[in-house]
């Protein structure tokens, strides 16, 4: 099993004109699986309103088609090889050496 963590913090904070993400930050995550590979995709809270937005960003970057529901709070992919297996909230505090905390929120 291979495991990757993808953190959209760098992209988000650079788009806001900051060189690096703050040491303390929090947001939403989704967990995605393809074959024997797992992806934990982290997104700062003010970057994506819904977990579906994280899914859209990840799958778009990987050229996998999907669609939103009418409320745009659920994203469905059209590829049976990929599966969204979970999600929740995360926080990180690099100053206190607490690297990452995952939880349902």
Coordinates of N, CA and C in Angstrom, one line a residue:
X1 N 0.8 -1.2 0.0 CA 0.0 0.0 0.0 C 0.9 1.2 0.0
X2 N 0.6 2.2 -0.9 CA 1.3 3.5 -0.9 C 0.3 4.5 -0.4
X3 N 0.9 5.5 0.2 CA 0.1 6.6 0.9 C 0.7 7.9 0.6
X4 N -0.1 8.9 0.1 CA 0.4 10.2 -0.2 C -0.5 11.2 0.5
X5 N 0.1 12.3 1.0 CA -0.6 13.4 1.6 C -0.4 14.6 0.6
X6 N -1.5 15.1 0.3 CA -1.5 16.3 -0.6 C -2.1 17.5 0.2
X7 N -1.4 18.5 0.3 CA -1.8 19.7 1.1 C -1.9 20.9 0.2
X8 N -3.1 21.4 0.1 CA -3.4 22.6 -0.8 C -3.1 23.9 -0.1
X9 N -2.5 23.8 1.1 CA -2.1 25.1 1.9 C -1.2 26.0 1.1
X10 N -0.1 25.4 0.6 CA 0.9 26.2 -0.2 C 0.2 27.0 -1.3
X11 N -0.6 26.3 -2.1 CA -1.3 26.9 -3.2 C -2.2 28.1 -2.7
X12 N -3.0 27.7 -1.7 CA -3.9 28.7 -1.2 C -3.3 30.0 -0.6
X13 N -2.3 29.8 0.2 CA -1.7 31.0 0.8 C -0.8 31.8 -0.1
X14 N -0.2 31.1 -1.1 CA 0.5 31.8 -2.2 C -0.4 32.7 -3.0
X15 N -1.6 32.2 -3.2 CA -2.6 32.9 -4.0 C -3.1 34.2 -3.2
X16 N -2.9 34.1 -1.9 CA -3.2 35.3 -1.1 C -2.1 36.2 -0.8
X17 N -0.9 35.9 -1.5 CA 0.2 36.8 -1.4 C 1.2 36.5 -0.2
X18 N 1.0 35.3 0.4 CA 1.9 34.9 1.5 C 2.9 33.9 1.0
X19 N 4.1 34.0 1.5 CA 5.2 33.1 1.1 C 5.0 31.7 1.6
X20 N 4.5 31.6 2.8 CA 4.4 30.2 3.4 C 3.1 30.2 4.2
X21 N 2.5 29.0 4.4 CA 1.3 28.9 5.2 C 1.6 29.2 6.7
X22 N 0.6 29.6 7.4 CA 0.9 29.8 8.9 C 1.2 28.5 9.6
X23 N 1.9 28.6 10.7 CA 2.2 27.4 11.4 C 1.0 26.7 12.0
X24 N 0.0 27.5 12.3 CA -1.3 26.9 12.8 C -2.4 27.2 11.7
X25 N -3.0 26.1 11.3 CA -4.0 26.1 10.3 C -4.9 24.9 10.4
X26 N -6.1 25.0 9.8 CA -7.1 23.9 9.9 C -7.9 23.9 8.6
X27 N -8.6 22.9 8.4 CA -9.5 22.8 7.2 C -10.2 21.5 7.1
X28 N -10.5 21.1 5.9 CA -11.2 19.9 5.6 C -10.3 18.9 4.9
X29 N -10.6 17.6 4.9 CA -9.8 16.7 4.1 C -10.7 15.6 3.5
X30 N -10.3 15.0 2.5 CA -10.9 13.8 1.9 C -9.9 12.7 1.8
X31 N -10.3 11.5 1.9 CA -9.4 10.3 1.7 C -9.9 9.6 0.4
X32 N -9.0 9.3 -0.5 CA -9.3 8.8 -1.8 C -8.4 7.5 -2.0
X33 N -9.0 6.5 -2.6 CA -8.3 5.3 -2.9 C -8.4 4.9 -4.4
X34 N -7.2 4.5 -4.9 CA -7.2 3.9 -6.2 C -6.2 2.7 -6.1
X35 N -6.8 1.5 -6.4 CA -6.0 0.3 -6.3 C -5.4 0.2 -4.9
X36 N -4.1 0.1 -4.8 CA -3.4 0.0 -3.6 C -2.7 1.3 -3.2
X37 N -3.3 2.4 -3.6 CA -2.8 3.7 -3.3 C -3.8 4.6 -2.6
X38 N -3.5 5.2 -1.4 CA -4.4 6.1 -0.7 C -3.8 7.5 -0.8
X39 N -4.8 8.4 -0.9 CA -4.4 9.9 -0.9 C -5.2 10.5 0.2
X40 N -4.5 11.3 1.0 CA -5.2 12.1 2.0 C -5.0 13.6 1.5
X41 N -6.1 14.2 1.1 CA -6.0 15.5 0.5 C -6.5 16.6 1.5
X42 N -5.6 17.5 1.9 CA -5.9 18.5 2.9 C -6.2 19.8 2.2
X43 N -7.2 20.6 2.7 CA -7.5 21.9 2.1 C -7.8 22.9 3.3
X44 N -7.2 24.0 3.3 CA -7.5 25.0 4.3 C -9.0 25.4 4.3
X45 N -9.5 25.7 5.5 CA -11.0 25.9 5.6 C -11.5 27.0 4.7
X46 N -10.8 28.1 4.5 CA -11.3 29.2 3.7 C -10.9 29.0 2.2
X47 N -10.4 27.9 1.8 CA -10.0 27.6 0.4 C -11.2 26.8 -0.3
X48 N -11.8 25.9 0.5 CA -12.8 25.1 -0.1 C -14.0 25.1 0.9
X49 N -15.2 25.5 0.4 CA -16.4 25.5 1.3 C -16.9 24.1 1.7
X50 N -16.8 23.2 0.7 CA -17.3 21.8 0.9 C -16.2 20.8 0.6
X51 N -16.4 19.6 1.2 CA -15.5 18.5 0.8 C -15.5 18.2 -0.7
X52 N -16.7 18.4 -1.3 CA -16.8 18.2 -2.7 C -15.9 19.1 -3.5
X53 N -15.6 20.3 -3.0 CA -14.7 21.2 -3.7 C -13.3 20.7 -3.7
X54 N -12.9 20.0 -2.7 CA -11.6 19.3 -2.6 C -11.5 18.2 -3.6
X55 N -12.6 17.4 -3.7 CA -12.7 16.3 -4.7 C -12.6 16.9 -6.1
X56 N -13.3 17.9 -6.4 CA -13.3 18.5 -7.7 C -11.8 18.9 -8.1
X57 N -11.2 19.6 -7.2 CA -9.8 20.1 -7.4 C -8.8 18.9 -7.7
X58 N -8.9 17.9 -6.8 CA -8.0 16.7 -6.9 C -8.3 16.0 -8.3
X59 N -9.5 15.7 -8.6 CA -9.8 14.9 -9.7 C -9.6 15.7 -11.0
X60 N -9.8 17.0 -11.0 CA -9.5 17.9 -12.2 C -8.0 17.8 -12.5
X61 N -7.2 17.9 -11.4 CA -5.8 17.9 -11.6 C -5.3 16.6 -12.1
X62 N -6.1 15.5 -11.9 CA -5.7 14.2 -12.4 C -6.5 13.8 -13.6
X63 N -7.2 14.8 -14.3 CA -7.9 14.7 -15.5 C -9.0 13.6 -15.5
X64 N -9.7 13.5 -14.3 CA -10.8 12.6 -14.1 C -12.1 13.4 -14.1
X65 N -13.0 13.0 -14.9 CA -14.3 13.8 -15.0 C -15.2 13.5 -13.8
X66 N -16.0 14.5 -13.5 CA -17.0 14.4 -12.5 C -18.0 15.5 -12.6
X67 N -19.0 15.4 -11.8 CA -20.1 16.4 -11.8 C -20.5 16.7 -10.4
X68 N -21.0 17.9 -10.2 CA -21.7 18.3 -8.9 C -23.1 18.0 -9.0
X69 N -23.7 17.9 -7.8 CA -25.2 17.9 -7.7 C -25.7 19.3 -7.8
X70 N -27.0 19.5 -7.8 CA -27.6 20.9 -7.9 C -27.1 21.9 -6.9
X71 N -27.0 21.4 -5.6 CA -26.5 22.3 -4.5 C -25.0 22.6 -4.6
X72 N -24.3 21.8 -5.4 CA -22.8 21.9 -5.5 C -22.1 21.6 -4.2
X73 N -22.7 20.7 -3.4 CA -22.1 20.2 -2.2 C -21.7 18.7 -2.2
X74 N -21.9 18.1 -3.4 CA -21.5 16.7 -3.6 C -20.9 16.6 -5.0
X75 N -19.8 15.9 -5.1 CA -19.1 15.8 -6.4 C -19.0 14.3 -6.7
X76 N -19.5 13.9 -7.8 CA -19.5 12.5 -8.2 C -18.5 12.3 -9.4
X77 N -17.6 11.3 -9.2 CA -16.6 11.0 -10.3 C -17.2 9.9 -11.2
X78 N -16.7 9.9 -12.4 CA -17.1 8.9 -13.4 C -16.0 7.9 -13.8
X79 N -15.4 7.5 -12.8 CA -14.3 6.5 -13.0 C -14.3 5.5 -11.9
X80 N -14.7 4.2 -12.2 CA -14.8 3.2 -11.2 C -13.5 2.8 -10.5
X81 N -12.4 3.2 -11.1 CA -11.1 2.9 -10.5 C -10.8 3.7 -9.2
X82 N -11.4 4.8 -9.0 CA -11.2 5.7 -7.9 C -12.4 5.7 -6.9
X83 N -12.1 5.8 -5.7 CA -13.2 5.8 -4.6 C -12.9 6.8 -3.5
X84 N -13.8 7.7 -3.2 CA -13.7 8.6 -2.1 C -14.2 7.8 -0.9
X85 N -13.3 7.5 0.0 CA -13.6 6.6 1.1 C -13.8 7.3 2.5
X86 N -13.6 8.6 2.5 CA -13.9 9.3 3.8 C -13.5 10.7 3.7
X87 N -13.6 11.4 4.8 CA -13.3 12.8 4.9 C -13.6 13.3 6.3
X88 N -13.2 14.5 6.6 CA -13.4 15.1 7.9 C -12.7 16.4 8.0
X89 N -12.2 16.7 9.2 CA -11.5 18.0 9.4 C -10.1 17.7 9.9
X90 N -9.2 18.6 9.7 CA -7.8 18.5 10.2 C -7.4 19.8 10.8
X91 N -6.3 19.7 11.6 CA -5.7 20.9 12.1 C -4.2 20.5 12.3
X92 N -3.4 21.6 12.2 CA -1.9 21.4 12.4 C -1.4 22.6 13.2
X93 N -0.4 22.3 14.0 CA 0.2 23.3 14.8 C 1.7 23.0 14.8
X94 N 2.4 23.5 13.8 CA 3.9 23.2 13.7 C 4.7 23.8 14.8
X95 N 4.3 24.8 15.4 CA 5.0 25.4 16.5 C 5.1 24.6 17.7
X96 N 4.0 23.8 18.0 CA 3.9 23.0 19.1 C 4.3 21.5 18.8
X97 N 4.8 21.3 17.6 CA 5.3 20.0 17.1 C 4.1 19.0 17.0
X98 N 2.9 19.5 17.0 CA 1.7 18.7 16.8 C 1.5 18.7 15.3
X99 N 2.0 17.8 14.6 CA 2.0 17.8 13.2 C 0.7 17.9 12.5
X100 N -0.2 16.9 12.8 CA -1.5 16.9 12.2 C -2.5 16.1 13.1
X101 N -3.7 16.6 13.1 CA -4.8 16.0 13.9 C -5.9 15.8 12.9
X102 N -6.5 14.6 12.8 CA -7.6 14.4 11.9 C -8.8 14.1 12.8
X103 N -10.0 14.6 12.5 CA -11.2 14.4 13.3 C -12.4 14.6 12.5
X104 N -13.6 14.1 13.0 CA -14.9 14.4 12.4 C -15.4 15.7 13.0
X105 N -15.9 16.6 12.2 CA -16.3 17.9 12.8 C -17.5 18.3 12.2

